[in-house]
Every structure is written in structure tokens, then in C-alpha cells.
Amino acid sequence: MKQKAVWACTLLLAGLSIGAAQATDLTVRVDAREVARKRVHTELTLAVKPGPLTLVYAKWMPGEHGPTGPLESMIGLEIKANGERLTWSRDPLDMYALRVAVPRGVNHLDVSMESGLATEGAGSTAAPTSSAQLAIVSWNQFLLFPKGVDADKVSVSATIIAPADWTVVCALESKASPGGAYEFESSTVAQLIDSPVQMGLYAKLIELKGSEPHADLTHRLSIMADSAAALALPGGLAQGYSRLVAESGALFGSRMYRHYTWLLSLSDHIAHFGLEHHESSDDRTDENALSEADLRMGIAGLLGHEYVHSWNGKYRRPKGLLSPDYQKPMDGSLLWVYEGMTQFWGAILPTRAGLITPEYFRDTLAGWAGHFDTEPGARWRPMADTAVAAQVLYGAPDAWEASRRSVDYYEASVFLWLDVDAELRARSQGRITLDDYVRRFYAGASGAPQVKPYVEQDVYDTLATVAPGDWRRFIHRHVDPTGTTALLGALERTGWKLVYSAETNAYVEARQKRKKQTNRQWSIGLILDKDAKIIDAIEDCAAARAGASPGMSVIAVNGQRFTAKVLDAAITEAQNTRRPIALLVENSDYYRTLSVEYYDGPRYPHLVRIEGRLDTLSAVFSPRVQ
Ligand SMILES: [Zn+2]
């Protein structure tokens, strides 16, 4: 009710000139009419008191788990008090903090900021967020606010002006004014940053069917793309996502949002990832991703993952990952819960909903298990360290990734949670499963977003209420050691084991297609990009033993110009002839032929049933809602 009262007040003020008394602590007006040329103009009005003031730009970003606020996008700044320009200076020890002296008698500052958005392949920390036809505006990029405040306590009135004819969608309610400006419902800085705006020329909004609990809540799938053709929806898509909503309700038993909107952006010119929010998610993938069945299953995994975060990550969040002022450094120790359990349910729920087939789910699991099975990095870096070091690993280059290890807690934890599920089933003759734990850990009153922080012991205490036992010890068998003993053992407890064969893996194929890579990590041990540059060479595999390494380019295979097909033919031929494969590689302008001694033919990971063992894996992904 309080928000509604302030909202009415803000609407009245919108007609007054900037500089009038503020009903809110902060007014932000983003002019994104030039977003297609990657330039944005912002005007801020901040309520202040006279004296020294430090303004900050959001640094530690929720969901990105690192100091990733794209500060370099600031390309112009002017701070004024009563029309007079003030001088400002940067804190020499904190790049995100700007100091200014507020003159006597001044109660607000007018800030004008210019932003130059990231371009493709620029190598900056910021990822491209806009194309010629669409953009995702993340408010954190256009805000300055006083240092040391809890962003949840700073009230804000926000407006955005989009390019003419573009559709604007956001989890916050908005009202369009005649000048093309969208005025959003009154919020706080934290709520605003948690509610990115999707805008674009080609847009489609799909209302999904609600489900218990709270069947009246609105769920929307907002799709924007670089072309009208990319918006063509395959039959059954809306029904599939409505089932996902139903399966999430059956699992969690609560809904921690007032409404939920997936902001799905389809473009080959923006960075591809998903970012979770309480009431929406920013989901980005290829322009053609809706047109092919395997890519659609990839989208289901992405949308499932970000949706699960509304409960796991946004509502229940590790205490160490809270940064109320976006300046407090984050502690990623529990990312194997925050991201790992999300990755688990983000794959399981779409499979329960029928958006992912059981075969594709098993190939996905095989791809992940196979990755860890060959990854040299798992031999020296424990999964726990991939979480703690996340803030470095997210931005690390692809070169040497297999040896370095990446943010492996996503997929490695899936096996951890499968193990917990199998253990719960084993202790209860199948009566208790991980679903029961979830129902307890994420319990709460449905409705407006809230955060309920937790510490590691809370996970074990809740597990113990479901089934008594030393859960810390059980789980740390996965988290602390190096190697893959616990991971592959967990898979086998579900009644399936990892094998390799010449048959391709659907998940690996789809991933290669999406990333435009040639992945032969399980045979000769190479992953190549679309230009045949070696992204990574698995140390100890045949190609690396022959001298291949990241950064080199493969020019020819057995004397023939490289293509994936030519390489595959050579791998098969070597199996028959037992003669080494000749790889002509270029290394910083010099050519060399490597003799790759690999004779085991094409090799891809798969899961096969273990005869006589109970198939609990299929029980995990079977639908709960009929
Ligand atoms: Zn995530």
C-alpha cells in the first residue's frame, strides 16, 4: 500500500522540472533512444545533505558473484547543485567511489551521465547488451548513489525512454507517457537493479497458464529477437512452459514473487548468458534458438535455471553473497548450493515438464560427467576452490580452462545433489527424496520478494530434519577432495554409468553448434573454435602430447585443409591404419606438423544402465504433476 501512495506522488512530480523537491531519495531518467548506437544518457536527482559526500557505482553484482559492475562504460559525468557544476574526484583506492562536496543550503544534486555500451569482441569486462534491434537495460549501469547505504532502503523513481516503436517489458509495472517515456512503479534501488528492462522492435509476449500454489499469479514469457522471423513459435511451447510453472509449484510449494517474467532475448550480437532476478530473468541466446529442437532444449535448461533462482539464490541466499550496498565483497564459498542446486533443478524441472526429453537429459549428464572425467584441473583444484575463486574464474580465458578448472560447481554439484537424493532414498526405502528437503528449505509465505539468508550449517540442519545423519561429512566428500571418485560414484548410485562410444552425444552436438566449436576432447583431446584455432588442448591427450596447445591454429589434417569432417575422417582412418594423424598447425606465424598418435577412433560420453541396480535417475526426473 505504501508503494502505491508514493507512486501517485511520483506521477505528479514527473511533470515538474528536475530540481524540484524530491518525493524519493533518487530519481533516475534513462534516455535509451540511442541504445542501438550503444549510447545512453542518464539524468539522476539525488536527495543529499550539505558536506562531503561519496557516491558509488554498483560494483559487486548479485548473480554475477564478482566485482563486475561495468565502470568503464561511463563516458561522461557532470554533477550540479542549484545549476552550478561541482568538481568531483575519484577515491584513489576505490575506483567505484567518487567524492564531491555538497555546498551549504543544497538538498539535492543533479547528475548527468553518459554511457558507452560494450561492443562485440571488445575484450572489456562488460558484455554486449544491445544490438540494432533490441537491448537489455540493467539499471546498475546507470546509477550513482551514496556510499554506505542499504540499497533496499533507498527509494527511487525511475523512467526510461526507449527508441520509437520499440516494445518495453520489465518486471516492474510501468505507465507509458505521450513522449515515449515509461514511468515505473515506485521501488528501491535494490528492486530497480533487480528488474532489468528488455526493449526491442520485434517482440512477442506470451501469457502462461498459472498453477497451484497461487494459480492466479501471472507468468509471462517475453521474447524479443533481432528479426521477426526468429519469433516464430513452435507448437506447444506455451503449454510446455506452463507445465514448468506447475512443476515448480509442486516442488517448492510456494512462489516468492508477485508475478514472473522471462525476458528471453534472441540475438547473435549480444552476450549469451542468463541472469537471475526475483521476479524476472534476463535470458540471452542465439537468434535462431527457437527454430531447432535441440537448441530449444538448451533454452529450457537456461530458463529453468534462472527461474529456479527465484527461490534458490534470490529468496534463500548464502549470507556471504549479500552485498547490500553493492560495494561489500562477496564470499562465494556456498556457490555449490546457490548455483549447484539451481543447475540441478534447472535441468530436472524442464525435464519433468517435458521441455527436455529423458534421452537429452541423460546425454547432458553424460557430457558433464565426461568433461570431469577428462579434465586435468579436477586433479589439483577441489570443487570448493572453484566456488571460492569464482570471481576470478568467471572472467578467465577459455585457453587452458581444462587444466585450470572453471566454475565447475555448476555441473559438479549436480552429481552431489544426485548423491544426496540417492542417499535419502536409500535411507527411507524410497519414501524420502531431495524434493522433501527442498520443500522445507525454501518454505515461506508466498508473495512479494524477500531475502532469507542462510549459512552452511542451515543446509545440514534442514537435511537432518528430513533424515538424521552427518550431512556435512557426506557432502564434503564432493566439495573438498580433488579427483572424480565421488562424482562418478554418485552417478552410479542412480543406476547409470559413464561409457564412451563412437556415437555422438546430442547435448555435446548442440553445444558445439551453439558455440560454433569442434569438440574432440574425448578423442585426440582438442577443442577448436570456428576458425580452427585451438581453444583448449587436454593435457595428457594425444594432440597435447604431440605438441598442440591453446592459441595454435590447425591448418590441415593429413595434408588436407582442416574442417571438422576432415578431422573426423582422419580420426577414423587412424583407428584402421594405426598410423599417426598429421596435424599442420600455425603457431605465431610459424608452421609445424604434429604427429598425433591416437588410434581409438571417435569417442563421446554416454550413460548406460547398470544391470540389476535400481534406476533412481529416472525417478528424479519423472513428472510430479499429471
Ligand atoms: Zn545461476
mmCIF file of N, CA and C and ligand atoms in Angstrom, residues 63 65 274 276 305-306 309 338-339 342-343 394 410, ligand 1:
data_model
loop_
_atom_site.group_PDB
_atom_site.id
_atom_site.type_symbol
_atom_site.label_atom_id
_atom_site.label_comp_id
_atom_site.label_asym_id
_atom_site.label_seq_id
_atom_site.Cartn_x
_atom_site.Cartn_y
_atom_site.Cartn_z
ATOM 1 N N GLY A 63 24.270 -12.398 -8.550
ATOM 2 C CA GLY A 63 24.124 -13.332 -9.666
ATOM 3 C C GLY A 63 25.377 -13.451 -10.507
ATOM 4 N N HIS A 65 28.317 -12.754 -9.001
ATOM 5 C CA HIS A 65 29.225 -13.225 -7.951
ATOM 6 C C HIS A 65 30.629 -12.619 -8.045
ATOM 7 N N GLY A 274 22.490 -16.071 -18.743
ATOM 8 C CA GLY A 274 21.243 -15.793 -18.036
ATOM 9 C C GLY A 274 21.590 -15.106 -16.735
ATOM 10 N N GLU A 276 19.726 -14.049 -13.069
ATOM 11 C CA GLU A 276 18.514 -14.234 -12.270
ATOM 12 C C GLU A 276 18.093 -12.972 -11.541
ATOM 13 N N HIS A 305 16.864 -22.879 -15.222
ATOM 14 C CA HIS A 305 17.898 -22.495 -14.251
ATOM 15 C C HIS A 305 17.581 -21.119 -13.639
ATOM 16 N N GLU A 306 17.355 -20.137 -14.494
ATOM 17 C CA GLU A 306 17.157 -18.776 -13.972
ATOM 18 C C GLU A 306 15.873 -18.675 -13.158
ATOM 19 N N HIS A 309 16.279 -19.923 -9.656
ATOM 20 C CA HIS A 309 16.984 -18.932 -8.831
ATOM 21 C C HIS A 309 16.036 -18.018 -8.052
ATOM 22 N N TYR A 338 24.123 -22.371 -4.117
ATOM 23 C CA TYR A 338 23.458 -21.302 -4.873
ATOM 24 C C TYR A 338 23.349 -21.678 -6.355
ATOM 25 N N GLU A 339 24.454 -22.025 -6.972
ATOM 26 C CA GLU A 339 24.423 -22.361 -8.397
ATOM 27 C C GLU A 339 24.260 -23.862 -8.631
ATOM 28 N N THR A 342 20.764 -25.009 -8.174
ATOM 29 C CA THR A 342 19.973 -24.385 -9.250
ATOM 30 C C THR A 342 20.203 -25.122 -10.565
ATOM 31 N N GLN A 343 21.451 -25.496 -10.807
ATOM 32 C CA GLN A 343 21.753 -26.242 -12.038
ATOM 33 C C GLN A 343 21.022 -27.590 -12.032
ATOM 34 N N TYR A 394 35.212 -16.752 -13.497
ATOM 35 C CA TYR A 394 34.189 -16.353 -14.474
ATOM 36 C C TYR A 394 34.817 -15.599 -15.650
ATOM 37 N N TYR A 410 28.834 -25.552 -10.857
ATOM 38 C CA TYR A 410 27.515 -25.684 -11.500
ATOM 39 C C TYR A 410 27.218 -27.162 -11.748
HETATM 40 ZN ZN ZN B 1 22.748 -19.406 -11.951
#
